[in-house]
Short mmCIF file of C-alpha atoms in Angstrom, two decimals:
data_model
loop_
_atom_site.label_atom_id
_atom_site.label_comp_id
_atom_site.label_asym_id
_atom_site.label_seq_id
_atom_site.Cartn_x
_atom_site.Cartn_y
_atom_site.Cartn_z
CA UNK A 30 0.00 0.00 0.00
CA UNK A 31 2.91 2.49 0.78
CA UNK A 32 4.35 1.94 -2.69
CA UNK A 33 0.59 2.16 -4.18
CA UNK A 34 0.66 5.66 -2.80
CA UNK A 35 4.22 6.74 -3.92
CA UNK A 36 2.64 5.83 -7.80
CA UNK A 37 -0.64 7.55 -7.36
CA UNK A 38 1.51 10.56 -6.38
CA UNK A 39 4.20 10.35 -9.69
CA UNK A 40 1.40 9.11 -11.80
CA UNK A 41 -0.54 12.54 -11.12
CA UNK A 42 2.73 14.26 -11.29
CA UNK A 43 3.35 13.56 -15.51
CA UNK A 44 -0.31 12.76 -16.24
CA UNK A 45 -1.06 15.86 -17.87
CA UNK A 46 1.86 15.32 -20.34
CA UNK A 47 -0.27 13.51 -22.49
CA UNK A 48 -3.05 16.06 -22.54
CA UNK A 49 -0.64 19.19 -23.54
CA UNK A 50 -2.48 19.65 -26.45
CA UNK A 51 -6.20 19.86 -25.77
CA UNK A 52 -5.88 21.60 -22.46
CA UNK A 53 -3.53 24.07 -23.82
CA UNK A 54 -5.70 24.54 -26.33
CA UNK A 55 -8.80 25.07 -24.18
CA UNK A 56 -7.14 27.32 -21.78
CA UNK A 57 -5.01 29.37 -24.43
CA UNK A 58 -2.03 27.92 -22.95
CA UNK A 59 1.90 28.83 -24.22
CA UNK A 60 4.36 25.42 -24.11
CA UNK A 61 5.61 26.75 -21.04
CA UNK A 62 2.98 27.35 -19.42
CA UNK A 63 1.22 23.86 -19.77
CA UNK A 64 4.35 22.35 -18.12
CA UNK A 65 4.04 24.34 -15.36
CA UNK A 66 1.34 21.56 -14.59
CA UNK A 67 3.99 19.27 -14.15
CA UNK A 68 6.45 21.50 -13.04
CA UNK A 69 4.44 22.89 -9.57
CA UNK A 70 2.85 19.69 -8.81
CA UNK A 71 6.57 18.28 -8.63
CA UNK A 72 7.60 21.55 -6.78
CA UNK A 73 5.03 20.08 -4.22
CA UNK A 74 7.07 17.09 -3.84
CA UNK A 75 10.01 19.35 -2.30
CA UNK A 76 7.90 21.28 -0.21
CA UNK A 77 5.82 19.02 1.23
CA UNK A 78 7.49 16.50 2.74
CA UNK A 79 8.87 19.72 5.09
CA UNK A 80 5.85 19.75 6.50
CA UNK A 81 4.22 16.17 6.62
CA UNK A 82 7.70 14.59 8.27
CA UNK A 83 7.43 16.30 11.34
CA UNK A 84 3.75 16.03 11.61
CA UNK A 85 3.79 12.45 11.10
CA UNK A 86 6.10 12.31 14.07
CA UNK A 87 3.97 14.37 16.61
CA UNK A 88 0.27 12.61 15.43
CA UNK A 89 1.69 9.58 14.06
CA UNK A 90 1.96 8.24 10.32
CA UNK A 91 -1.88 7.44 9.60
CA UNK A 92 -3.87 10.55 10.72
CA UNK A 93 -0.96 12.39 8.27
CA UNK A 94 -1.64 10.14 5.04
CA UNK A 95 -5.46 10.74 6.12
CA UNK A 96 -5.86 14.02 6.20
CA UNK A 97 -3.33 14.91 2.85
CA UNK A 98 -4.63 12.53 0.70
CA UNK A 99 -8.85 13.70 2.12
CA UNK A 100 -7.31 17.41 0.71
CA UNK A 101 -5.13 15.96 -2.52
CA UNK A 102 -8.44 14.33 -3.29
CA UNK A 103 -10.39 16.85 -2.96
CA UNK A 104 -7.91 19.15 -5.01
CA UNK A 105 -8.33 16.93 -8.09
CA UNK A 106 -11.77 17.61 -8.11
CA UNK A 107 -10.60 21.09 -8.21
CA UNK A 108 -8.69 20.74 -11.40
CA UNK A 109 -11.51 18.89 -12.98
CA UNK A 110 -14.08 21.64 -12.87
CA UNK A 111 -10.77 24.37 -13.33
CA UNK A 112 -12.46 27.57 -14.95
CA UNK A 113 -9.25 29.12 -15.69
CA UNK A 114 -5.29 28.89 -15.50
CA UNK A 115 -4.54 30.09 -12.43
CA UNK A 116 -6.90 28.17 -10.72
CA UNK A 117 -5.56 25.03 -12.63
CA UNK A 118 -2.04 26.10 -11.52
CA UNK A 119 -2.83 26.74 -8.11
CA UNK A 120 -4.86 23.35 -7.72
CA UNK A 121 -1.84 21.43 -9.23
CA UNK A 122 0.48 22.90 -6.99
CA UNK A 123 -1.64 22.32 -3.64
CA UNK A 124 -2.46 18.46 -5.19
CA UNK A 125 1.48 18.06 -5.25
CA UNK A 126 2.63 18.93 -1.66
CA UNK A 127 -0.39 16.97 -0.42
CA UNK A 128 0.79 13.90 -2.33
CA UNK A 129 3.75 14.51 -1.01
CA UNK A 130 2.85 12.76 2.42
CA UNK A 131 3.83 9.31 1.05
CA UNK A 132 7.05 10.88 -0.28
CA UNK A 133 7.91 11.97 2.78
CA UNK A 134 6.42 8.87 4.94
CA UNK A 135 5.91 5.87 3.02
CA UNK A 136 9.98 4.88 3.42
CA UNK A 137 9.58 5.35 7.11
CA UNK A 138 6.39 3.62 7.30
CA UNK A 139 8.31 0.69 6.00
CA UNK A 140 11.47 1.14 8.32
CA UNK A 141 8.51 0.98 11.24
CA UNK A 142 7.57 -2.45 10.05
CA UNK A 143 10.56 -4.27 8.85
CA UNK A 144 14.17 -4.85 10.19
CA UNK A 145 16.99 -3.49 8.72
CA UNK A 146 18.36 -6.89 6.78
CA UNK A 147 14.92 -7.43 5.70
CA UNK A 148 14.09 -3.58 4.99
CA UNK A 149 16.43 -3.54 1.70
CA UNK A 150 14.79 -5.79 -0.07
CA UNK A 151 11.11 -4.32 0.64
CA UNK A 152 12.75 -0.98 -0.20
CA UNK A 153 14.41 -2.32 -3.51
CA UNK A 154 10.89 -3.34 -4.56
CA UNK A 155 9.36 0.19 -2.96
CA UNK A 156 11.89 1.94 -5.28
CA UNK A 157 9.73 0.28 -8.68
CA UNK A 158 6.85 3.00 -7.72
CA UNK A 159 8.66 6.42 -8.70
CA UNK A 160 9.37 4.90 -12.36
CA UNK A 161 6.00 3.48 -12.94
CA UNK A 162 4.16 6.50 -11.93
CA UNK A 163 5.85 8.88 -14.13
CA UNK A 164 5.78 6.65 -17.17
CA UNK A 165 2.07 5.11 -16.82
CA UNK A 166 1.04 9.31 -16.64
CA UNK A 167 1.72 10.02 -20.17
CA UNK A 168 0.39 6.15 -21.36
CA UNK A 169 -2.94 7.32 -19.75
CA UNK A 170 -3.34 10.55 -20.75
CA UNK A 171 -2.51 10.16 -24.05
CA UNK A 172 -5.18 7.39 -24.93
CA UNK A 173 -7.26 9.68 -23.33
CA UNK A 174 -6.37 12.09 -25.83
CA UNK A 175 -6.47 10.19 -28.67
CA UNK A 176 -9.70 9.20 -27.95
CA UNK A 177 -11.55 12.56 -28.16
CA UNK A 178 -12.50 12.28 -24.83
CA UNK A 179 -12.87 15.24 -22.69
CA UNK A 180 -9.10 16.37 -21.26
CA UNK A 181 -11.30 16.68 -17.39
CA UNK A 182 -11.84 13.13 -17.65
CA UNK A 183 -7.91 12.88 -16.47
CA UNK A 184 -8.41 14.83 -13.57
CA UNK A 185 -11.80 12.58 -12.53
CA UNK A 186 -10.03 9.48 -13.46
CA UNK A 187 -7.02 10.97 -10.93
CA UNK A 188 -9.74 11.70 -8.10
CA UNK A 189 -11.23 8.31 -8.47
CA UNK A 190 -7.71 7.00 -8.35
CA UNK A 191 -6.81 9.05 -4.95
CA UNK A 192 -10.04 8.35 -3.46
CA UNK A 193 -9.31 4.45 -3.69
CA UNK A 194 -6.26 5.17 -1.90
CA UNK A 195 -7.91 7.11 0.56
CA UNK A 196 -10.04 3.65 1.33
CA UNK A 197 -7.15 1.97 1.43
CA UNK A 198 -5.25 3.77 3.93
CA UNK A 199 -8.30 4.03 6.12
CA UNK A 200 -9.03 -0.13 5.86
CA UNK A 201 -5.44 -1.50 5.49
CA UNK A 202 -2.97 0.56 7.27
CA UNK A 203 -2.64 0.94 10.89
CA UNK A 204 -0.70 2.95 12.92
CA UNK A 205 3.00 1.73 12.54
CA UNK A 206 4.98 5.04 14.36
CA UNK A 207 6.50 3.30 17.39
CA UNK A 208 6.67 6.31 19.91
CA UNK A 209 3.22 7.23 19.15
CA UNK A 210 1.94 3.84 19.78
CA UNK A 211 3.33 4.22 23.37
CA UNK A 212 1.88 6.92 23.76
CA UNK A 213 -1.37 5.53 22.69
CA UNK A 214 -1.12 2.51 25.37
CA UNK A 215 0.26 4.89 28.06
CA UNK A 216 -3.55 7.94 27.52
CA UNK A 217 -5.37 4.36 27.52
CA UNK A 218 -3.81 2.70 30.57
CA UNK A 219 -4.72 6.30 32.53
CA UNK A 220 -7.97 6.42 31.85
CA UNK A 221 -8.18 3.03 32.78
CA UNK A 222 -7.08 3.01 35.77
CA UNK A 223 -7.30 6.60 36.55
CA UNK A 224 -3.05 6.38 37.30
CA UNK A 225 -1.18 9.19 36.02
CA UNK A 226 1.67 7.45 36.29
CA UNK A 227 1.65 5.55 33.45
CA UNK A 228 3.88 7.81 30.71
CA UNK A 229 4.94 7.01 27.41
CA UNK A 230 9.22 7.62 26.25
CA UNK A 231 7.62 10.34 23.71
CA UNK A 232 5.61 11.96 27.16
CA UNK A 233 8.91 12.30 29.02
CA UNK A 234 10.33 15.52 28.34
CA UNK A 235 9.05 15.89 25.04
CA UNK A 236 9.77 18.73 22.65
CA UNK A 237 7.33 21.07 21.55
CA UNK A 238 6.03 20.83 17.91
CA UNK A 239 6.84 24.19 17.36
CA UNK A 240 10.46 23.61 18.52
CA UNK A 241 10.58 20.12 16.46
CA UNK A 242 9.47 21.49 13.63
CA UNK A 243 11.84 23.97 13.65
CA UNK A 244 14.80 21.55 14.42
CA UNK A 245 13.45 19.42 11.22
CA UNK A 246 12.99 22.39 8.49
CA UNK A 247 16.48 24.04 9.88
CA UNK A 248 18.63 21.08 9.68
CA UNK A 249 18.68 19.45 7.00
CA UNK A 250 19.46 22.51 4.92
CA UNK A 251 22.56 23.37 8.25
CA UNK A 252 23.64 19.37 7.02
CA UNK A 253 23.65 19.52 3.81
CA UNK A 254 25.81 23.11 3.43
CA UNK A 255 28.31 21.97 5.74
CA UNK A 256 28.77 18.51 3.75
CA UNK A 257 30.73 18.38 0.16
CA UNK A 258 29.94 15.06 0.19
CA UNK A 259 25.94 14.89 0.66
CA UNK A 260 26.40 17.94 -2.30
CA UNK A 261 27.76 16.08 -4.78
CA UNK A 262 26.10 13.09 -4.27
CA UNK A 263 22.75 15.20 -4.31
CA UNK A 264 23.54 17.11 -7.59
CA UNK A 265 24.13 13.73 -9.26
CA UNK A 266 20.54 11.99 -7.91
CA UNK A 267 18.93 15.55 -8.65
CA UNK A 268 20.39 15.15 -12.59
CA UNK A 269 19.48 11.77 -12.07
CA UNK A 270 16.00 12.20 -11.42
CA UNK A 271 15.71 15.43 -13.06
CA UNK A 272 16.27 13.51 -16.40
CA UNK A 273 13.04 10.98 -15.67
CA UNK A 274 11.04 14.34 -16.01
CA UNK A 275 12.43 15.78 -18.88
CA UNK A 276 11.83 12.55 -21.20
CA UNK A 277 8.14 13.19 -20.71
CA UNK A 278 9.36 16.14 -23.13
CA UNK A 279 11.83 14.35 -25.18
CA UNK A 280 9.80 11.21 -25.76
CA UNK A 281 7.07 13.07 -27.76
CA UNK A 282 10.11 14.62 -29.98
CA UNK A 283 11.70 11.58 -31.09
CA UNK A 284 8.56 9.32 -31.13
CA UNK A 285 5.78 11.49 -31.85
CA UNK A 286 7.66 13.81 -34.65
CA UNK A 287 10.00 11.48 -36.00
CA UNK A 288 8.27 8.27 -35.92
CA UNK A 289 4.55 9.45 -36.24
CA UNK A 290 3.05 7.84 -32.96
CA UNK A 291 0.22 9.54 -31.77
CA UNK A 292 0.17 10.29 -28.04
CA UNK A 293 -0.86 7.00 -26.74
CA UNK A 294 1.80 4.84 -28.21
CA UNK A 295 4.48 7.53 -27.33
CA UNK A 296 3.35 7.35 -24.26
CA UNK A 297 3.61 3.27 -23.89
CA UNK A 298 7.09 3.98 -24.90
CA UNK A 299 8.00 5.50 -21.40
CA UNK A 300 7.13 1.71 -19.84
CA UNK A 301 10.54 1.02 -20.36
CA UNK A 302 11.48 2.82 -17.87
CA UNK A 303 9.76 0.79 -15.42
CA UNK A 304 10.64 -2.58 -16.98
CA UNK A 305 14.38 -0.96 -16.94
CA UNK A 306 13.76 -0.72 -12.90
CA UNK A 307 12.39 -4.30 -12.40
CA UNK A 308 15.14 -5.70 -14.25
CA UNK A 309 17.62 -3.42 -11.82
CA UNK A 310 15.64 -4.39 -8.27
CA UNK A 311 15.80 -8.13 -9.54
CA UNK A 312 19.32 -7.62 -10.11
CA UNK A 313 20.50 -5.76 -6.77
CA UNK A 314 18.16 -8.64 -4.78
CA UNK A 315 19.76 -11.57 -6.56
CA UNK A 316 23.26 -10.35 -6.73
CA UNK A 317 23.64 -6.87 -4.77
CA UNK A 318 21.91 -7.49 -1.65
CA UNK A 319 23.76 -11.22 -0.94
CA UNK A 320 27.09 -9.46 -1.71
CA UNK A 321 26.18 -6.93 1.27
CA UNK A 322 24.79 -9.55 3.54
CA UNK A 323 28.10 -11.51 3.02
CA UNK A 324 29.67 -8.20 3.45
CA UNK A 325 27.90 -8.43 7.28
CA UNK A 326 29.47 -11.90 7.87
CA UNK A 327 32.65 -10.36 6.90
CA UNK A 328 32.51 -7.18 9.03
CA UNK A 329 30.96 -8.55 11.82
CA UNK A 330 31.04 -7.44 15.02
CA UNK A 331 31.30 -4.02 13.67
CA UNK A 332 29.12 -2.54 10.68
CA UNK A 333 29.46 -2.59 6.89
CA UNK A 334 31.82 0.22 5.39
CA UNK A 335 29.21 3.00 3.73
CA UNK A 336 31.34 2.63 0.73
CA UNK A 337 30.42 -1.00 -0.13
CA UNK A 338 26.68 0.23 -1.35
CA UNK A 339 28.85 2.03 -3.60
CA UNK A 340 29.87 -1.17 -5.70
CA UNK A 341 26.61 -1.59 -7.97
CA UNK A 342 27.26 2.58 -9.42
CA UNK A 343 30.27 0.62 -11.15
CA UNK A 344 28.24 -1.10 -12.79
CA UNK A 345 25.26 1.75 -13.57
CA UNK A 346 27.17 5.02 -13.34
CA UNK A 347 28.35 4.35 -16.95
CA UNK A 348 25.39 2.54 -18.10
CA UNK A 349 23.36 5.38 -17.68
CA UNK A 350 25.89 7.76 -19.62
CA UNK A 351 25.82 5.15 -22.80
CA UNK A 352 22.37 5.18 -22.35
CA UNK A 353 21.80 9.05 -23.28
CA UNK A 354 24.04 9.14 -26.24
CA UNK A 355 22.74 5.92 -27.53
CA UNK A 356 18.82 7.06 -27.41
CA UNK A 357 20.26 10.35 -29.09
CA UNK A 358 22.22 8.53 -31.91
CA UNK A 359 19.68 6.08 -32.63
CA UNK A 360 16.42 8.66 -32.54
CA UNK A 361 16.61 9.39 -36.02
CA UNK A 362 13.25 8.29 -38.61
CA UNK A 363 15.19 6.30 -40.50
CA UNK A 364 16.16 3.72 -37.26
CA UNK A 365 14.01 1.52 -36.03
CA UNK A 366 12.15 2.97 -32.95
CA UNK A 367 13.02 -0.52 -30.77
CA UNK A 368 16.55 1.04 -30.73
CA UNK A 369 15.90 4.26 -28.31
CA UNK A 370 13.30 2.08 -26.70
CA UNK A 371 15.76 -0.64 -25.70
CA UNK A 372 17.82 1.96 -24.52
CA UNK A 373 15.66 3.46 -22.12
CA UNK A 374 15.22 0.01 -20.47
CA UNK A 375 19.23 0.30 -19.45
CA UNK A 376 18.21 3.85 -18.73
CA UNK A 377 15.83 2.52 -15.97
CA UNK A 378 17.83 0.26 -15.10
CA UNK A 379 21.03 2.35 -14.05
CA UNK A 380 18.79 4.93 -12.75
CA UNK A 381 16.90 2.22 -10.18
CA UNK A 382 20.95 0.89 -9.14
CA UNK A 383 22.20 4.91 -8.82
CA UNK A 384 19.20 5.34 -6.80
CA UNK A 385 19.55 2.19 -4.20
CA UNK A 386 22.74 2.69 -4.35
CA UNK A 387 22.76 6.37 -3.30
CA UNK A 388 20.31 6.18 -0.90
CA UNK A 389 21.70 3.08 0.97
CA UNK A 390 24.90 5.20 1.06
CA UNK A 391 23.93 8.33 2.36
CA UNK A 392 21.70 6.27 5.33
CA UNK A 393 24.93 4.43 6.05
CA UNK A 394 27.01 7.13 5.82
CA UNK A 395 25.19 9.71 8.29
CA UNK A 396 23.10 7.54 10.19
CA UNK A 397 22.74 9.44 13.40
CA UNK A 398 21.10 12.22 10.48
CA UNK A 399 20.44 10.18 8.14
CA UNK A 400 16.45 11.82 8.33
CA UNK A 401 17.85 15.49 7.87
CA UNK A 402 20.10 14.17 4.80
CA UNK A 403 17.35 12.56 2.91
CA UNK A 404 15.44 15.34 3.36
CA UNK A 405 17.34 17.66 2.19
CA UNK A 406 18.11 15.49 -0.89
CA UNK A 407 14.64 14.92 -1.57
CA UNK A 408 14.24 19.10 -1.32
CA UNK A 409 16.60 19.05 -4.28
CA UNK A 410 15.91 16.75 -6.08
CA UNK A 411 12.09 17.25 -6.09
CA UNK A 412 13.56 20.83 -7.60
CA UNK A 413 15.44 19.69 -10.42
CA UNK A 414 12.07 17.26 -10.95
CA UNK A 415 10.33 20.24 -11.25
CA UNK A 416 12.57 22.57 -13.19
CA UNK A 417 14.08 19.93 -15.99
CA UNK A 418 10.95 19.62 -17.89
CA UNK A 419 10.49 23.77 -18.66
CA UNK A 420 13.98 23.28 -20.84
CA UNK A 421 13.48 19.96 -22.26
CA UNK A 422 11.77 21.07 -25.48
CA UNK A 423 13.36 24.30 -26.11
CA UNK A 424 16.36 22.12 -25.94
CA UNK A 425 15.51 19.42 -28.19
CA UNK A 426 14.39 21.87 -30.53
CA UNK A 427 17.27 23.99 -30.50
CA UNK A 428 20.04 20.94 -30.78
CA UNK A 429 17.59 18.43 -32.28
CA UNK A 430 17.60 15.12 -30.30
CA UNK A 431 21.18 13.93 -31.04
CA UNK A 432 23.12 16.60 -29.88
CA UNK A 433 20.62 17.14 -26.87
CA UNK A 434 20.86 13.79 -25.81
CA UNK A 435 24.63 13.92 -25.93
CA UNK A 436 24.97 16.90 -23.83
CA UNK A 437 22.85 15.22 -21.75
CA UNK A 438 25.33 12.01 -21.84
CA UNK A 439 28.12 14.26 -21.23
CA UNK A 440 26.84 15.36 -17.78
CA UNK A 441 26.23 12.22 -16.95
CA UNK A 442 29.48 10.80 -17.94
CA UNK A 443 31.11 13.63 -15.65
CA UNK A 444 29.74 12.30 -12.79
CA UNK A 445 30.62 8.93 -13.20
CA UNK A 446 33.66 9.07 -11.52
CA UNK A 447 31.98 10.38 -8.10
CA UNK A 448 31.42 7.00 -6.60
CA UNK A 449 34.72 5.49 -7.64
CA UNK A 450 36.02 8.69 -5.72
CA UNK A 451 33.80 8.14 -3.13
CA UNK A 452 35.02 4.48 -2.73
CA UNK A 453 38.14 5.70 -2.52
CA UNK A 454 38.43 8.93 -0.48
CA UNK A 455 35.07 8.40 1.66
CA UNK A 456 36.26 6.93 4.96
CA UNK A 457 38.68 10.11 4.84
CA UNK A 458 35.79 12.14 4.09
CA UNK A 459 33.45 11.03 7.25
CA UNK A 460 36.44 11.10 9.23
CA UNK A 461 36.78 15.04 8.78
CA UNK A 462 32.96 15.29 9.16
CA UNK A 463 31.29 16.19 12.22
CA UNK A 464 28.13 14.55 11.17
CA UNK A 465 28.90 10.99 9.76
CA UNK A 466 30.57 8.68 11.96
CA UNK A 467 34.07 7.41 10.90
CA UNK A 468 34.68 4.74 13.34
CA UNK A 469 32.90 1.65 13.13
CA UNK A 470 30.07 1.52 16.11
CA UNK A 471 28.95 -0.93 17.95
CA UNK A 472 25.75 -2.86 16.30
CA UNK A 473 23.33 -1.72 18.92
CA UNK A 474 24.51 2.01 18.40
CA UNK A 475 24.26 1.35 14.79
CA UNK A 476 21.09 -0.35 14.23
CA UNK A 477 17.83 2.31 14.29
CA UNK A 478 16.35 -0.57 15.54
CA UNK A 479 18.24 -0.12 18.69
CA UNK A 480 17.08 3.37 19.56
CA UNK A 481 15.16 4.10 22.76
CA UNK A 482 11.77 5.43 20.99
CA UNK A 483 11.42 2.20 18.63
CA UNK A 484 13.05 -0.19 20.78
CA UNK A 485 10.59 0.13 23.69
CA UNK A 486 7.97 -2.09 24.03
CA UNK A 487 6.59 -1.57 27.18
CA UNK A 488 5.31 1.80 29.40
CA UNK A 489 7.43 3.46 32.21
CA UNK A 490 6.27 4.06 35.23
#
C-alpha cells in the first residue's frame, strides 16, 4: 500500500503530459505554461514533505496520510471543474505537496515495520513505484487524448484513483509510528485506571512541535551546506532524477515527430522505464543485496563500510551515460524505434541501481542524520524534478535530439567518476565530518532498531 501511494503521487505528477495539447488549447495555454502543470505539482514534492515529516512524528503516520490525501483528493476535483489557468495552476500545486505525504512517509512507514536486513529488499521493490508512476502518466493521458474524450476526464479518473487510496489507507494501514503507539497505550492505561503514572518515552520531556518542527525544516538545509559530500552526491541523484522528467518532453520529440506515434503509443514507450527498474531491483536482490549480507558476515562485530553500497554505481554510473548518447544517436526516422526504446530500459535500469545505491549510502554514511540528509536530498531533487521539464523542449528543438541527448550524456558521464572517488576517499571524508561517523560503532549504536523510541515495548512508570 505504501508503494501504491508513492505511484498515485508520480502518476498525477506527468499525467497531464499527455493532454498538452487539448488543455492548452482550451485554456489558451503557451508550451511553457502547460508544463508548469507538471512543473508545480513536482515543486510540491520538495515542499511538502517539510511539512508532513514532522507532523507524522507528533500525530503519528496514519492521521498524516489521512488528512493529505482527504485534501489531494479533494484538489483533483478542483482541477476537474478548473475555470481558468490560475486556478488550474494553483490546484496542481496544492495536489502536489499533499501527495507529497507518502514521499515523505511511506519509506519510514516501511522502516517501522521491517528490520533493517529485511528492509532492503522491501525498499528495492518500494523503489519500482517512482518509475511506474511517471511513465504510466503520459500512457494514460494520451489514450485519453487520442480518444476525443474530454481532457477533465484525467483529472476525474485521478480523483477516483486518490479516493481508492484514501479507502485503502483508512481499511489497510494501521498505525506503525512506534513512539506514538506508546503513547497511545500509556492515555489508555490512565484512563483506565485513573493512574497518572503511566507515561509514554515520547511523554517524558518531550519537545514542543513548534520547537521540532523547527529543528526538522532548519537542519537538514545546516547538514547539507556543511557537507561536500551529501552535495555532490545530491547534484548527481537531482540530474538523475531530473532527467526521468524531462523525457516526458523528449519522448514526444523523437517518437511522436520522427516516428509518427500519436500520443498514446508515445506514451507506452516510457514503460521502459519501469521494466528498466524491475530488471535493476531483480538484479540488486539476486546479486547486490547477498554481496552486502556476506559483506555483514565479513565485518561482523562491527558494521558494513558505507562505501560498499557504492559497488553496484560501477556497474550503472556508466550505463546510464551510454544510455543518453545511444537514445540520441539512434532517434533518427530512418532507425528503427526498438533502438531508443531498448535503450531506455538500461536507462531505468542504471537509474533504479544509482538510486539504491545512493540512498543506501547516504543512510549508512550519516546515520545518526540520516532523516535530515534525505530530506534535504529529496528538497533538491524534487527541484530539479520540477525545473528539468520547462527546458526539455526548447532544448531538443534547438540541438535536435542527437546533440541534446549527448549533452545530456556528457553530464552524466562527468559524474561517473563520483562513486569510484567516493570508494576511494570516503572513509577520509566522514572522518573530517562532524556529522557521519568514521569509526565503526557498535551494532546496537548502529542499528535504528536499537534506539530508545522504537526499541521500547513496554510503558514506564
Amino acid at each position: 500500500m505504501a508503494s501504491v501511494l508513492i505511484l498515485n503521487a508520480t502518476f498525477a505528477s506527468s499525467a497531464p503530459s499527455g493532454i498538452m495539447a487539448p488543455l492548452s488549447k482550451h485554456f489558451s495555454l503557451s508550451h511553457e505554461v502547460g508544463v508548469l502543470t507538471i512543473s508545480l505539482f513536482v515543486l510540491g514534492f520538495a515542499l511538502g514533505p517539510l511539512l508532513w515529516g514532522p507532523l507524522s512524528e507528533h500525530f503519528g503516520r496514519k492521521p498524516i496520510f489521512i488528512i493529505s490525501f482527504t485534501c489531494y483528493t479533494l484538489f483533483q476535483v478542483g482541477n476537474a471543474l478548473a475555470r481558468n489557468t490560475a486556478s488550474l495552476l494553483v490546484f496542481r500545486l496544492l495536489g502536489g505537496i499533499f501527495a507529497a505525504a507518502p514521499i515523505a512517509n511511506s519509506g519510514a512507514l516501511i522502516g517501522d515495520i521491517w528490520d533493517a536486513k529485511t528492509r532492503g529488499k522491501a525498499l528495492a521493490f518500494f523503489t519500482l513505484a517512482p518509475f511506474a508512476g511517471p511513465a504510466i502518466g503520459p500512457t494514460i493521458s494520451g489514450f485519453i487524448a487520442v480518444s476525443g474524450v474530454n481532457w477533465r476526464w484525467l483529472f476525474w479518473l485521478l480523483t477516483i484513483f486518490a479516493g481508492a487510496c484514501l479507502a485503502g489507507i483508512i481499511f489497510t494501514i494501521p498505525e506503525t509510528y512506534g513512539p506514538v503507539l506508546l503513547r497511545r497505550k500509556a492515555e489508555r492505561l490512565r484512563r483506565e485506571t485513573n493512574d497518572p503514572r503511566y507515561v509514554a518515552p515520547i511523554e517524558l520531556g518531550s519537545v514542543s512541535f513548534k520547537e521540532r518542527a523547527k529543528n526538522v525544516l532548519l537542519t537538514p538545509f545546516t547538514l547539507f551546506f556543511h557537507e561536500p559530500m551529501l552535495i555532490a552526491i545530491t547534484a548527481y541523484i537531482s540530474f538523475v532524477y531530473g532527467t526521468i522528467y524531462l523525457l516526458l518532453q523528449s519522448y514526444p520529440i523523437v517518437f511522436m515527430r520522427g516516428h509518427g506515434m500519436n500520443a498514446g503509443i508515445s506514451g507506452l514507450m516510457l514503460l521502459n522505464l519501469p521494466v528498466g527498474g524491475a530488471t535493476g531491483v531483480a538484479f540488486y536482490i539476486l546479486f547486490m543485496n547477498r554481496r552486502y549480507e556476506r559483506a555483514i558476515q565479513v565485518h561482523a562485530p562491527h558494521p558494513v563500510p558505507p562505501e560498499v553500497r557504492l559497488e553496484m554505481l560501477a556497474v550503472a554510473a556508466p550505463l546510464f551515460a551510454i544510455s543518453f548518447f545511444w537514445f540520441g544517436w539512434t532517434s533518427y526516422p530512418s532507425i528503427s524505434f526498438v533502438s531508443p526504446l531498448i535503450s531506455g530500459v538500461v536507462m531505468g535500469f542504471s537509474i533504479c541501481l544509482v538510486f539504491l545505491g545512493l540512498t543506501n549510502y547516504i543512510v549508512d554514511a550519516y546515520l545518526p542524520v540520516a532523516a535530515s540528509a534525505l530530506a534535504a536530498m529529496t528538497f533538491f531533487r524534487s527541484l530539479a524534478g520540477a525545473g528539468f521539464p520547462l527546458f526539455a523542449t526548447q532544448m531538443y528543438d534547438a540541438l535536435n535530439p542527437r546533440w541534446a541527448s549527448t549533452l545530456l550524456g556528457l553530464v552524466a558521464a562527468v559524474m561517473v567518476p563520483l562513486p569510484f572517488v567516493l570508494i576511494k576517499i570516503g572513509p577520509r571524508l566522514r572522518k573530517n565530518s562532524k556529522y557521519a561517523p568514521s569509526r565503526p560503532a557498535p551494532p546496537k549504536l548502529a542499528s535504528p532498531e536499537s534506539t530508545p523510541e522504537t526499541s521500547q515495548v513496554h510503558i514506564e512508570v
